[in-house]
Amino acid sequence: MLHKRIYQFLIIYFLGLSALFIVKYSLELSDYVIPSPAEVWSAARQYFFSFFINSVNTLCVAILGHMISICLATAVAIIGSKTNWIGSFIKIGAYNIQAYPIVAVAPIIFILFGDGLSSRLLITAMICYFPLLLSFIGVFSEPVAHIEHFYNSTGQMTWWLPIKIRLFENISKLITVISGSATVAMVGTIVAEFIAADAGIGYRIRIALYQSDLAKILVALFLIGICTSLYLFVLEYSGTRIKKKLDIPAEGSQ
Amino acid sequence: MHINLNAIDFRHGKTDTRVFENTSYRIDGPGFNALFGPSGVGKTTLAKIIAGKADHNSRFSGSIDKEGISVILYTYNLERLPNWYSIEEHFRAVCPASAKKLLNELTEISGLKPVINSRFSRLSLGQQNRANLIRYLIQDFDVLIMDESLANVDEITKQKIILKIKSAFPDKIFLYISHNVVEVAKFCKEILVIRRPERLPQIKKVSGFDFAGEREPGQGRLEHIMLEIMNAS
């Protein structure tokens, strides 16, 4: 699973890099616009380690922000699924807020919190939160009639049981949604670092951008891709293990 | 103990299809009865009306009087048990202390013992239906409506289960929905043949053989009941 993800990323990355060099040499662009392969290699050798540390820093913030948004979305979706009017209110609110680009709010967070970990974390969590909330509300609000019928009919339904049933029945869907939002978390963190950070790979890219140093940016992109692939692998692997442990049948078999 | 359906009118909400019009019927006393009729005629709808689970979007008028009945349970063959426990753990979780002996007997008779430690998704369709039915049978009820609850179960096991139900619950009302004319003719006390609204009366009663395990019905008697059912439907 991991090597497939890494191979896929490497193929895409080197195809993109090749396309860049083809453009450079076919249009005879200067090294200032698009650096030569030798220059990229030199930047890689020089900055790989420090950029790697920065990428790991970004990854840690992305994971933390992602986890915060998952916990928050779960809690709010459970509350929303329990009361009709609260559920409708949250759903409509989440739809409207999700339609608004959260990144546009990031400068306000920067003004209020300054640059640093709290701003990065908050922007990351906000970017992840609303898409997750919509999916979670959908899952927790939709009764699984064929299972819940017995408990409703016999008066054995508890407060927690419908949540457990819906969670269990939709575990594959939830794992897919969480894995999918991992990329959003990484994007959110990097965007936050562009705006409001003094660390992380997004911050390094911003500095490289000011220096118009595309070689450094290409090295940073490589490390971002590797880190994202690693995180996605961990989530997908954990999801597979959870499904196996819970004996969840393959999707579409029921 | 009886259920009295008085002038039931029922139309489906979305399609406004008329299902029952001024239909009345009385189910008297305990026994194993059947709801029989072609697909789409309204067996499940009637069962849900009796169980108080009719679709809220539908138009319903009339009344249902019940005497000596407080709990009506409705079970159907598409129900599933959550997959987080084995069948045994599920049974244990929903079984009242007073029904433990009955649970053991039902598990034995229904042939679920060998798969009792499996999870629901690992069972065959017939085993799933039996597991679902058993958890209803161990609950407290006065009327149990079994909507194709023994579908996909082999004839021998089906007979064992029905005979066990009849002997274990002599004071309860069962409404058994099935498309199998032989089994309703053989096992049921009364067969409520449901017909399309154009045909009046919409529910016609046929007396079944009500086989309880003592004396097998003769071929001629069974054929006669089956013919009556087919003529009525």
CSV table of C-alpha atoms in Angstrom, one decimal:
chain,number,residue,atom,x,y,z
A,1,MET,CA,0.0,0.0,0.0
A,2,LEU,CA,2.8,2.4,1.0
A,3,HIS,CA,5.0,1.7,-1.9
A,4,LYS,CA,2.1,2.1,-4.3
A,5,ARG,CA,1.3,5.5,-2.9
A,6,ILE,CA,5.0,6.5,-3.1
A,7,TYR,CA,5.4,5.2,-6.7
A,8,GLN,CA,2.2,7.1,-7.7
A,9,PHE,CA,3.6,10.3,-6.2
A,10,LEU,CA,7.0,9.8,-7.7
A,11,ILE,CA,5.6,9.2,-11.2
A,12,ILE,CA,3.4,12.3,-11.0
A,13,TYR,CA,6.2,14.4,-9.5
A,14,PHE,CA,8.8,13.5,-12.1
A,15,LEU,CA,6.3,13.8,-14.9
A,16,GLY,CA,5.6,17.4,-13.7
A,17,LEU,CA,9.3,18.1,-13.4
A,18,SER,CA,10.0,16.7,-16.9
A,19,ALA,CA,7.2,18.9,-18.3
A,20,LEU,CA,8.8,21.9,-16.6
A,21,PHE,CA,12.2,21.1,-18.1
A,22,ILE,CA,10.6,20.5,-21.6
A,23,VAL,CA,9.0,24.0,-21.3
A,24,LYS,CA,12.3,25.5,-20.2
A,25,TYR,CA,14.4,24.0,-23.0
A,26,SER,CA,11.8,24.3,-25.7
A,27,LEU,CA,11.1,28.0,-24.9
A,28,GLU,CA,14.8,28.6,-24.0
A,29,LEU,CA,13.9,30.1,-20.7
A,30,SER,CA,16.6,31.3,-18.4
A,31,ASP,CA,17.7,29.5,-15.2
A,32,TYR,CA,16.3,32.4,-13.3
A,33,VAL,CA,12.7,31.5,-14.4
A,34,ILE,CA,13.1,27.7,-14.4
A,35,PRO,CA,16.3,26.3,-12.9
A,36,SER,CA,18.3,23.6,-14.6
A,37,PRO,CA,18.2,20.0,-13.4
A,38,ALA,CA,21.7,20.5,-12.0
A,39,GLU,CA,20.5,23.5,-10.0
A,40,VAL,CA,17.5,21.6,-8.7
A,41,TRP,CA,19.8,18.7,-7.7
A,42,SER,CA,22.2,21.1,-6.0
A,43,ALA,CA,19.3,22.7,-4.0
A,44,ALA,CA,18.1,19.2,-3.1
A,45,ARG,CA,21.5,18.3,-1.7
A,46,GLN,CA,21.8,21.6,0.2
A,47,TYR,CA,18.3,22.0,1.7
A,48,PHE,CA,16.9,18.4,1.8
A,49,PHE,CA,17.6,17.9,5.5
A,50,SER,CA,16.3,21.3,6.8
A,51,PHE,CA,13.3,21.2,4.5
A,52,PHE,CA,12.6,17.6,5.7
A,53,ILE,CA,12.5,18.9,9.3
A,54,ASN,CA,10.2,21.7,8.2
A,55,SER,CA,8.0,19.2,6.3
A,56,VAL,CA,7.7,17.0,9.4
A,57,ASN,CA,6.8,20.1,11.4
A,58,THR,CA,4.0,20.9,8.9
A,59,LEU,CA,2.9,17.2,8.9
A,60,CYS,CA,2.6,17.2,12.7
A,61,VAL,CA,0.5,20.4,12.7
A,62,ALA,CA,-1.7,19.0,9.9
A,63,ILE,CA,-2.3,15.7,11.8
A,64,LEU,CA,-3.1,17.7,15.0
A,65,GLY,CA,-5.5,20.0,13.2
A,66,HIS,CA,-7.0,17.1,11.4
A,67,MET,CA,-7.6,15.2,14.6
A,68,ILE,CA,-9.1,18.3,16.3
A,69,SER,CA,-11.5,18.8,13.4
A,70,ILE,CA,-12.5,15.1,13.4
A,71,CYS,CA,-13.3,15.2,17.1
A,72,LEU,CA,-15.2,18.4,16.8
A,73,ALA,CA,-17.1,17.3,13.7
A,74,THR,CA,-18.0,14.0,15.5
A,75,ALA,CA,-19.2,15.8,18.6
A,76,VAL,CA,-21.3,18.4,16.7
A,77,ALA,CA,-22.7,15.8,14.3
A,78,ILE,CA,-23.8,13.6,17.2
A,79,ILE,CA,-25.5,16.6,18.9
A,80,GLY,CA,-27.0,17.6,15.6
A,81,SER,CA,-28.4,14.1,14.9
A,82,LYS,CA,-30.2,14.0,18.3
A,83,THR,CA,-32.4,17.0,17.9
A,84,ASN,CA,-34.2,17.8,14.7
A,85,TRP,CA,-34.0,21.6,14.8
A,86,ILE,CA,-30.4,21.7,16.0
A,87,GLY,CA,-29.5,19.2,13.3
A,88,SER,CA,-31.2,21.2,10.6
A,89,PHE,CA,-29.6,24.4,12.0
A,90,ILE,CA,-26.1,22.9,12.0
A,91,LYS,CA,-26.6,21.3,8.6
A,92,ILE,CA,-27.7,24.6,6.9
A,93,GLY,CA,-25.0,26.5,8.8
A,94,ALA,CA,-22.3,24.0,7.7
A,95,TYR,CA,-23.5,24.1,4.1
A,96,ASN,CA,-23.4,27.9,4.0
A,97,ILE,CA,-20.0,28.2,5.7
A,98,GLN,CA,-18.5,25.4,3.6
A,99,ALA,CA,-19.5,27.3,0.5
A,100,TYR,CA,-17.4,30.2,1.8
A,101,PRO,CA,-13.6,29.9,1.3
A,102,ILE,CA,-12.3,29.6,4.8
A,103,VAL,CA,-8.8,30.6,3.5
A,104,ALA,CA,-10.2,34.1,3.1
A,105,VAL,CA,-10.8,34.2,6.9
A,106,ALA,CA,-7.2,33.3,7.5
A,107,PRO,CA,-5.9,36.9,7.6
A,108,ILE,CA,-8.4,37.7,10.4
A,109,ILE,CA,-6.9,34.7,12.4
A,110,PHE,CA,-3.5,36.0,11.7
A,111,ILE,CA,-4.4,39.5,13.0
A,112,LEU,CA,-6.1,38.0,16.1
A,113,PHE,CA,-3.5,35.4,17.0
A,114,GLY,CA,-0.4,36.5,15.2
A,115,ASP,CA,2.0,34.1,13.5
A,116,GLY,CA,2.7,30.8,15.2
A,117,LEU,CA,1.4,27.4,16.1
A,118,SER,CA,-2.1,28.5,17.2
A,119,SER,CA,-2.9,30.3,13.9
A,120,ARG,CA,-1.6,27.4,11.9
A,121,LEU,CA,-3.6,24.9,13.9
A,122,LEU,CA,-6.8,27.0,13.8
A,123,ILE,CA,-6.7,27.6,10.1
A,124,THR,CA,-5.9,23.9,9.4
A,125,ALA,CA,-8.8,22.7,11.7
A,126,MET,CA,-11.2,25.2,10.1
A,127,ILE,CA,-10.4,24.2,6.6
A,128,CYS,CA,-10.9,20.5,7.4
A,129,TYR,CA,-13.8,20.9,9.8
A,130,PHE,CA,-16.8,21.9,7.6
A,131,PRO,CA,-16.5,19.2,4.9
A,132,LEU,CA,-16.0,16.6,7.7
A,133,LEU,CA,-19.0,18.0,9.6
A,134,LEU,CA,-21.3,17.7,6.5
A,135,SER,CA,-20.3,14.1,6.0
A,136,PHE,CA,-20.6,13.2,9.7
A,137,ILE,CA,-24.0,14.8,10.0
A,138,GLY,CA,-25.2,12.9,6.9
A,139,VAL,CA,-24.0,9.6,8.5
A,140,PHE,CA,-25.3,10.2,12.0
A,141,SER,CA,-28.7,11.6,11.0
A,142,GLU,CA,-29.6,8.8,8.6
A,143,PRO,CA,-31.3,5.9,10.4
A,144,VAL,CA,-30.3,2.4,9.5
A,145,ALA,CA,-34.0,1.2,9.5
A,146,HIS,CA,-33.3,-2.5,9.1
A,147,ILE,CA,-31.2,-2.6,12.2
A,148,GLU,CA,-32.8,0.1,14.4
A,149,HIS,CA,-36.3,-1.3,13.9
A,150,PHE,CA,-35.8,-4.1,16.5
A,151,TYR,CA,-34.5,-1.8,19.2
A,152,ASN,CA,-37.2,0.8,18.5
A,153,SER,CA,-40.0,-1.8,18.5
A,154,THR,CA,-38.9,-3.6,21.7
A,155,GLY,CA,-38.1,-0.4,23.6
A,156,GLN,CA,-34.4,-1.2,23.9
A,157,MET,CA,-33.1,1.8,22.0
A,158,THR,CA,-30.7,3.9,24.1
A,159,TRP,CA,-29.3,7.4,23.5
A,160,TRP,CA,-26.0,5.9,22.3
A,161,LEU,CA,-27.2,2.9,20.3
A,162,PRO,CA,-28.3,4.7,17.0
A,163,ILE,CA,-25.0,6.5,16.9
A,164,LYS,CA,-23.1,3.2,17.4
A,165,ILE,CA,-25.2,1.5,14.7
A,166,ARG,CA,-24.8,4.4,12.2
A,167,LEU,CA,-21.1,4.7,12.9
A,168,PHE,CA,-20.6,1.0,12.5
A,169,GLU,CA,-22.7,0.7,9.3
A,170,ASN,CA,-20.9,3.6,7.7
A,171,ILE,CA,-17.4,2.9,8.9
A,172,SER,CA,-16.0,2.4,5.4
A,173,LYS,CA,-17.5,5.7,4.2
A,174,LEU,CA,-16.2,7.5,7.3
A,175,ILE,CA,-12.7,6.1,6.8
A,176,THR,CA,-12.7,7.2,3.2
A,177,VAL,CA,-13.9,10.7,4.2
A,178,ILE,CA,-11.2,11.0,6.9
A,179,SER,CA,-8.5,9.8,4.5
A,180,GLY,CA,-9.8,12.2,1.9
A,181,SER,CA,-9.7,15.1,4.3
A,182,ALA,CA,-6.1,14.4,5.3
A,183,THR,CA,-5.0,16.0,2.0
A,184,VAL,CA,-7.2,19.0,2.9
A,185,ALA,CA,-5.5,19.2,6.3
A,186,MET,CA,-2.1,19.3,4.7
A,187,VAL,CA,-3.2,22.0,2.2
A,188,GLY,CA,-4.7,24.0,5.1
A,189,THR,CA,-1.5,23.8,7.1
A,190,ILE,CA,0.6,25.0,4.2
A,191,VAL,CA,-1.8,27.8,3.4
A,192,ALA,CA,-1.7,28.8,7.1
A,193,GLU,CA,2.1,28.8,6.9
A,194,PHE,CA,2.1,31.0,3.9
A,195,ILE,CA,0.0,33.5,5.8
A,196,ALA,CA,0.7,33.2,9.5
A,197,ALA,CA,3.8,31.1,10.5
A,198,ASP,CA,7.4,31.3,11.4
A,199,ALA,CA,8.0,27.6,10.8
A,200,GLY,CA,6.9,24.8,8.5
A,201,ILE,CA,7.5,24.0,4.9
A,202,GLY,CA,4.8,26.5,3.8
A,203,TYR,CA,6.9,29.2,5.5
A,204,ARG,CA,10.0,27.9,3.7
A,205,ILE,CA,8.2,28.1,0.4
A,206,ARG,CA,7.1,31.7,1.1
A,207,ILE,CA,10.8,32.7,1.7
A,208,ALA,CA,11.8,30.8,-1.5
A,209,LEU,CA,9.0,32.7,-3.4
A,210,TYR,CA,10.4,36.0,-2.2
A,211,GLN,CA,13.8,34.9,-3.5
A,212,SER,CA,12.2,33.6,-6.8
A,213,ASP,CA,14.0,30.4,-6.1
A,214,LEU,CA,12.0,27.7,-7.9
A,215,ALA,CA,14.7,25.0,-7.2
A,216,LYS,CA,13.9,25.3,-3.4
A,217,ILE,CA,10.2,25.2,-4.1
A,218,LEU,CA,10.6,22.0,-6.2
A,219,VAL,CA,12.5,20.4,-3.4
A,220,ALA,CA,9.8,21.5,-0.9
A,221,LEU,CA,7.1,20.1,-3.1
A,222,PHE,CA,8.8,16.8,-3.3
A,223,LEU,CA,8.9,16.6,0.5
A,224,ILE,CA,5.3,17.7,0.9
A,225,GLY,CA,4.3,14.9,-1.5
A,226,ILE,CA,6.3,12.3,0.4
A,227,CYS,CA,4.9,13.4,3.8
A,228,THR,CA,1.3,13.5,2.5
A,229,SER,CA,1.7,10.0,1.0
A,230,LEU,CA,3.0,8.8,4.3
A,231,TYR,CA,0.1,10.2,6.3
A,232,LEU,CA,-2.5,8.9,3.8
A,233,PHE,CA,-0.9,5.5,4.0
A,234,VAL,CA,-1.1,5.5,7.8
A,235,LEU,CA,-4.8,6.5,7.7
A,236,GLU,CA,-5.7,3.9,5.0
A,237,TYR,CA,-3.7,1.2,6.8
A,238,SER,CA,-5.4,2.0,10.1
A,239,GLY,CA,-8.8,2.0,8.3
A,240,THR,CA,-8.1,-1.5,6.8
A,241,ARG,CA,-7.0,-2.8,10.2
A,242,ILE,CA,-10.1,-1.4,11.9
A,243,LYS,CA,-12.4,-2.9,9.3
A,244,LYS,CA,-10.6,-6.3,9.6
A,245,LYS,CA,-10.8,-6.2,13.4
A,246,LEU,CA,-14.5,-5.4,13.3
A,247,ASP,CA,-15.2,-7.9,10.6
A,248,ILE,CA,-16.8,-5.3,8.3
A,249,PRO,CA,-17.8,-7.0,5.1
A,250,ALA,CA,-16.6,-5.5,1.8
A,251,GLU,CA,-18.7,-2.6,0.6
A,252,GLY,CA,-21.7,-3.6,-1.4
A,253,SER,CA,-21.9,-7.1,0.0
A,254,GLN,CA,-25.0,-6.5,2.0
B,1,MET,CA,-58.1,-11.3,23.1
B,2,HIS,CA,-59.0,-9.8,19.7
B,3,ILE,CA,-58.0,-7.3,17.1
B,4,ASN,CA,-60.8,-5.5,15.4
B,5,LEU,CA,-60.2,-3.5,12.2
B,6,ASN,CA,-63.1,-1.1,11.7
B,7,ALA,CA,-63.7,0.6,8.3
B,8,ILE,CA,-60.0,0.9,7.4
B,9,ASP,CA,-59.2,3.3,4.5
B,10,PHE,CA,-55.6,3.6,3.5
B,11,ARG,CA,-53.9,5.4,0.6
B,12,HIS,CA,-50.1,5.6,0.1
B,13,GLY,CA,-48.8,9.1,0.6
B,14,LYS,CA,-46.6,9.6,-2.4
B,15,THR,CA,-48.5,7.7,-5.1
B,16,ASP,CA,-52.0,8.2,-3.6
B,17,THR,CA,-52.7,4.6,-4.5
B,18,ARG,CA,-55.7,3.2,-2.7
B,19,VAL,CA,-54.8,0.1,-0.7
B,20,PHE,CA,-57.7,-0.5,1.6
B,21,GLU,CA,-61.2,0.9,1.3
B,22,ASN,CA,-63.7,0.6,4.1
B,23,THR,CA,-62.1,-2.7,5.2
B,24,SER,CA,-63.2,-4.4,8.4
B,25,TYR,CA,-62.1,-7.6,9.9
B,26,ARG,CA,-61.8,-9.2,13.4
B,27,ILE,CA,-59.0,-11.5,14.5
B,28,ASP,CA,-60.3,-13.5,17.4
B,29,GLY,CA,-58.3,-15.2,20.1
B,30,PRO,CA,-54.7,-16.6,20.1
B,31,GLY,CA,-53.4,-18.7,17.2
B,32,PHE,CA,-51.1,-18.9,14.3
B,33,ASN,CA,-52.8,-17.0,11.4
B,34,ALA,CA,-51.6,-16.0,8.0
B,35,LEU,CA,-51.9,-12.9,5.8
B,36,PHE,CA,-51.9,-14.2,2.3
B,37,GLY,CA,-52.2,-12.5,-1.1
B,38,PRO,CA,-50.4,-11.6,-4.3
B,39,SER,CA,-47.4,-9.2,-4.1
B,40,GLY,CA,-48.3,-5.6,-3.7
B,41,VAL,CA,-51.9,-6.2,-2.5
B,42,GLY,CA,-51.2,-4.7,0.9
B,43,LYS,CA,-50.1,-7.5,3.3
B,44,THR,CA,-47.2,-5.6,4.7
B,45,THR,CA,-49.3,-2.4,4.8
B,46,LEU,CA,-52.0,-4.1,6.8
B,47,ALA,CA,-49.4,-5.6,9.1
B,48,LYS,CA,-47.9,-2.2,9.7
B,49,ILE,CA,-51.3,-0.7,10.3
B,50,ILE,CA,-52.0,-3.3,13.0
B,51,ALA,CA,-48.6,-2.8,14.5
B,52,GLY,CA,-49.1,1.0,14.5
B,53,LYS,CA,-46.2,1.5,12.2
B,54,ALA,CA,-48.0,2.8,9.1
B,55,ASP,CA,-46.2,5.4,7.0
B,56,HIS,CA,-46.9,8.9,8.5
B,57,ASN,CA,-47.2,10.4,5.0
B,58,SER,CA,-50.1,8.1,4.1
B,59,ARG,CA,-53.8,8.8,4.4
B,60,PHE,CA,-55.4,6.6,7.0
B,61,SER,CA,-58.8,6.5,8.5
B,62,GLY,CA,-60.7,4.0,10.5
B,63,SER,CA,-59.9,2.4,13.8
B,64,ILE,CA,-58.3,-0.6,15.3
B,65,ASP,CA,-59.7,-1.9,18.6
B,66,LYS,CA,-57.5,-4.3,20.6
B,67,GLU,CA,-58.7,-6.2,23.7
B,68,GLY,CA,-56.3,-8.1,25.9
B,69,ILE,CA,-53.4,-6.9,23.7
B,70,SER,CA,-50.7,-4.5,24.9
B,71,VAL,CA,-47.6,-5.3,22.8
B,72,ILE,CA,-47.6,-5.9,19.1
B,73,LEU,CA,-44.3,-6.6,17.5
B,74,TYR,CA,-43.6,-6.5,13.7
B,75,THR,CA,-40.6,-8.3,12.3
B,76,TYR,CA,-39.6,-8.6,8.6
B,77,ASN,CA,-37.0,-10.5,6.7
B,78,LEU,CA,-34.8,-7.6,5.7
B,79,GLU,CA,-33.8,-6.9,9.3
B,80,ARG,CA,-30.2,-7.2,10.3
B,81,LEU,CA,-28.3,-7.6,13.5
B,82,PRO,CA,-25.4,-5.2,14.1
B,83,ASN,CA,-22.2,-6.9,13.1
B,84,TRP,CA,-20.2,-5.8,16.2
B,85,TYR,CA,-21.2,-8.9,18.2
B,86,SER,CA,-21.6,-12.6,17.5
B,87,ILE,CA,-25.1,-14.0,17.4
B,88,GLU,CA,-24.8,-15.4,20.9
B,89,GLU,CA,-23.6,-12.1,22.3
B,90,HIS,CA,-26.6,-10.3,20.6
B,91,PHE,CA,-29.0,-12.9,22.0
B,92,ARG,CA,-27.5,-12.4,25.5
B,93,ALA,CA,-27.8,-8.7,25.2
B,94,VAL,CA,-31.5,-8.6,24.4
B,95,CYS,CA,-32.7,-11.7,26.2
B,96,PRO,CA,-34.8,-11.2,29.4
B,97,ALA,CA,-33.8,-13.4,32.2
B,98,SER,CA,-37.1,-15.3,32.1
B,99,ALA,CA,-36.6,-16.3,28.5
B,100,LYS,CA,-33.2,-17.9,28.7
B,101,LYS,CA,-34.5,-21.5,28.6
B,102,LEU,CA,-36.7,-20.6,25.6
B,103,LEU,CA,-33.8,-19.0,23.9
B,104,ASN,CA,-31.7,-22.2,24.2
B,105,GLU,CA,-34.6,-24.3,22.8
B,106,LEU,CA,-35.2,-22.0,19.9
B,107,THR,CA,-31.5,-21.8,19.1
B,108,GLU,CA,-31.3,-25.6,19.1
B,109,ILE,CA,-34.5,-26.1,17.0
B,110,SER,CA,-33.6,-23.5,14.5
B,111,GLY,CA,-30.3,-25.1,13.8
B,112,LEU,CA,-28.3,-22.0,14.8
B,113,LYS,CA,-26.1,-23.7,17.4
B,114,PRO,CA,-23.2,-24.4,15.0
B,115,VAL,CA,-23.0,-20.7,14.0
B,116,ILE,CA,-23.9,-19.1,17.3
B,117,ASN,CA,-20.4,-17.6,17.6
B,118,SER,CA,-20.4,-16.1,14.1
B,119,ARG,CA,-21.3,-12.6,13.3
B,120,PHE,CA,-24.5,-11.8,11.4
B,121,SER,CA,-22.9,-11.0,8.1
B,122,ARG,CA,-21.2,-14.5,8.0
B,123,LEU,CA,-24.6,-16.3,8.1
B,124,SER,CA,-26.6,-17.5,5.2
B,125,LEU,CA,-29.9,-15.7,4.4
B,126,GLY,CA,-31.9,-18.4,6.0
B,127,GLN,CA,-29.8,-18.3,9.2
B,128,GLN,CA,-30.0,-14.5,9.3
B,129,ASN,CA,-33.8,-14.7,9.2
B,130,ARG,CA,-33.9,-17.3,11.9
B,131,ALA,CA,-31.5,-15.4,14.2
B,132,ASN,CA,-33.7,-12.3,13.7
B,133,LEU,CA,-36.9,-14.1,14.4
B,134,ILE,CA,-35.5,-15.7,17.6
B,135,ARG,CA,-34.6,-12.4,19.2
B,136,TYR,CA,-38.3,-11.3,18.7
B,137,LEU,CA,-39.7,-14.5,20.1
B,138,ILE,CA,-37.8,-14.0,23.4
B,139,GLN,CA,-39.3,-10.6,23.9
B,140,ASP,CA,-42.5,-9.9,25.7
B,141,PHE,CA,-45.4,-9.6,23.2
B,142,ASP,CA,-49.0,-10.4,22.7
B,143,VAL,CA,-49.0,-10.3,18.9
B,144,LEU,CA,-46.1,-11.1,16.7
B,145,ILE,CA,-46.4,-10.2,13.0
B,146,MET,CA,-43.8,-12.2,11.0
B,147,ASP,CA,-43.4,-10.6,7.5
B,148,GLU,CA,-41.7,-13.4,5.5
B,149,SER,CA,-39.6,-14.1,8.5
B,150,LEU,CA,-38.9,-17.6,7.5
B,151,ALA,CA,-38.0,-16.9,3.9
B,152,ASN,CA,-34.9,-18.9,2.7
B,153,VAL,CA,-35.4,-21.4,5.4
B,154,ASP,CA,-35.6,-25.1,4.4
B,155,GLU,CA,-39.0,-26.8,4.8
B,156,ILE,CA,-37.9,-29.2,7.6
B,157,THR,CA,-36.4,-26.5,9.8
B,158,LYS,CA,-39.3,-24.2,9.0
B,159,GLN,CA,-41.8,-26.9,10.2
B,160,LYS,CA,-39.8,-27.4,13.4
B,161,ILE,CA,-39.7,-23.7,14.2
B,162,ILE,CA,-43.4,-23.2,13.5
B,163,LEU,CA,-44.4,-26.1,15.6
B,164,LYS,CA,-42.2,-24.9,18.4
B,165,ILE,CA,-43.8,-21.4,18.2
B,166,LYS,CA,-47.2,-23.0,18.4
B,167,SER,CA,-46.4,-25.1,21.4
B,168,ALA,CA,-44.4,-22.4,23.2
B,169,PHE,CA,-46.9,-19.5,22.7
B,170,PRO,CA,-50.4,-21.0,22.9
B,171,ASP,CA,-51.8,-17.7,24.2
B,172,LYS,CA,-50.3,-15.3,21.6
B,173,ILE,CA,-51.6,-14.1,18.3
B,174,PHE,CA,-49.2,-14.7,15.3
B,175,LEU,CA,-49.7,-13.1,11.9
B,176,TYR,CA,-47.5,-14.9,9.4
B,177,ILE,CA,-47.0,-13.3,6.0
B,178,SER,CA,-45.9,-15.8,3.4
B,179,HIS,CA,-46.3,-16.5,-0.3
B,180,ASN,CA,-46.2,-20.2,0.2
B,181,VAL,CA,-49.7,-21.5,-0.1
B,182,VAL,CA,-48.8,-25.0,1.2
B,183,GLU,CA,-47.4,-23.8,4.4
B,184,VAL,CA,-50.1,-21.3,5.2
B,185,ALA,CA,-52.8,-24.0,4.4
B,186,LYS,CA,-51.0,-26.5,6.6
B,187,PHE,CA,-49.9,-24.5,9.7
B,188,CYS,CA,-52.3,-21.6,10.0
B,189,LYS,CA,-55.6,-21.5,11.9
B,190,GLU,CA,-57.0,-18.7,9.8
B,191,ILE,CA,-55.8,-17.4,6.5
B,192,LEU,CA,-56.7,-13.8,5.9
B,193,VAL,CA,-56.7,-13.6,2.1
B,194,ILE,CA,-56.2,-10.0,1.1
B,195,ARG,CA,-57.6,-9.0,-2.3
B,196,ARG,CA,-57.4,-5.8,-4.4
B,197,PRO,CA,-59.7,-3.0,-3.4
B,198,GLU,CA,-62.0,-3.7,-6.4
B,199,ARG,CA,-62.9,-7.1,-4.9
B,200,LEU,CA,-65.2,-7.0,-1.9
B,201,PRO,CA,-64.8,-8.0,0.9
B,202,GLN,CA,-61.2,-7.1,0.7
B,203,ILE,CA,-60.2,-9.6,3.4
B,204,LYS,CA,-61.6,-13.0,3.1
B,205,LYS,CA,-61.2,-15.7,5.7
B,206,VAL,CA,-60.2,-19.3,4.9
B,207,SER,CA,-59.8,-21.8,7.7
B,208,GLY,CA,-56.5,-23.6,7.6
B,209,PHE,CA,-55.5,-27.0,8.9
B,210,ASP,CA,-53.7,-25.6,11.9
B,211,PHE,CA,-51.2,-28.5,12.1
B,212,ALA,CA,-49.6,-28.7,15.5
B,213,GLY,CA,-47.6,-31.8,15.1
B,214,GLU,CA,-50.0,-34.5,16.1
B,215,ARG,CA,-51.8,-35.6,12.9
B,216,GLU,CA,-50.4,-34.9,9.4
B,217,PRO,CA,-53.1,-33.5,7.1
B,218,GLY,CA,-54.3,-35.8,4.4
B,219,GLN,CA,-53.5,-34.8,0.8
B,220,GLY,CA,-57.1,-34.3,-0.1
B,221,ARG,CA,-57.8,-32.0,2.9
B,222,LEU,CA,-54.7,-29.9,2.3
B,223,GLU,CA,-55.5,-29.6,-1.5
B,224,HIS,CA,-59.0,-28.5,-0.6
B,225,ILE,CA,-57.8,-25.7,1.7
B,226,MET,CA,-55.2,-24.6,-0.9
B,227,LEU,CA,-58.0,-24.5,-3.5
B,228,GLU,CA,-60.1,-22.3,-1.2
B,229,ILE,CA,-57.2,-19.9,-0.7
B,230,MET,CA,-56.5,-19.7,-4.4
B,231,ASN,CA,-60.2,-19.1,-5.2
B,232,ALA,CA,-60.4,-16.4,-2.5
B,233,SER,CA,-57.3,-14.6,-3.7
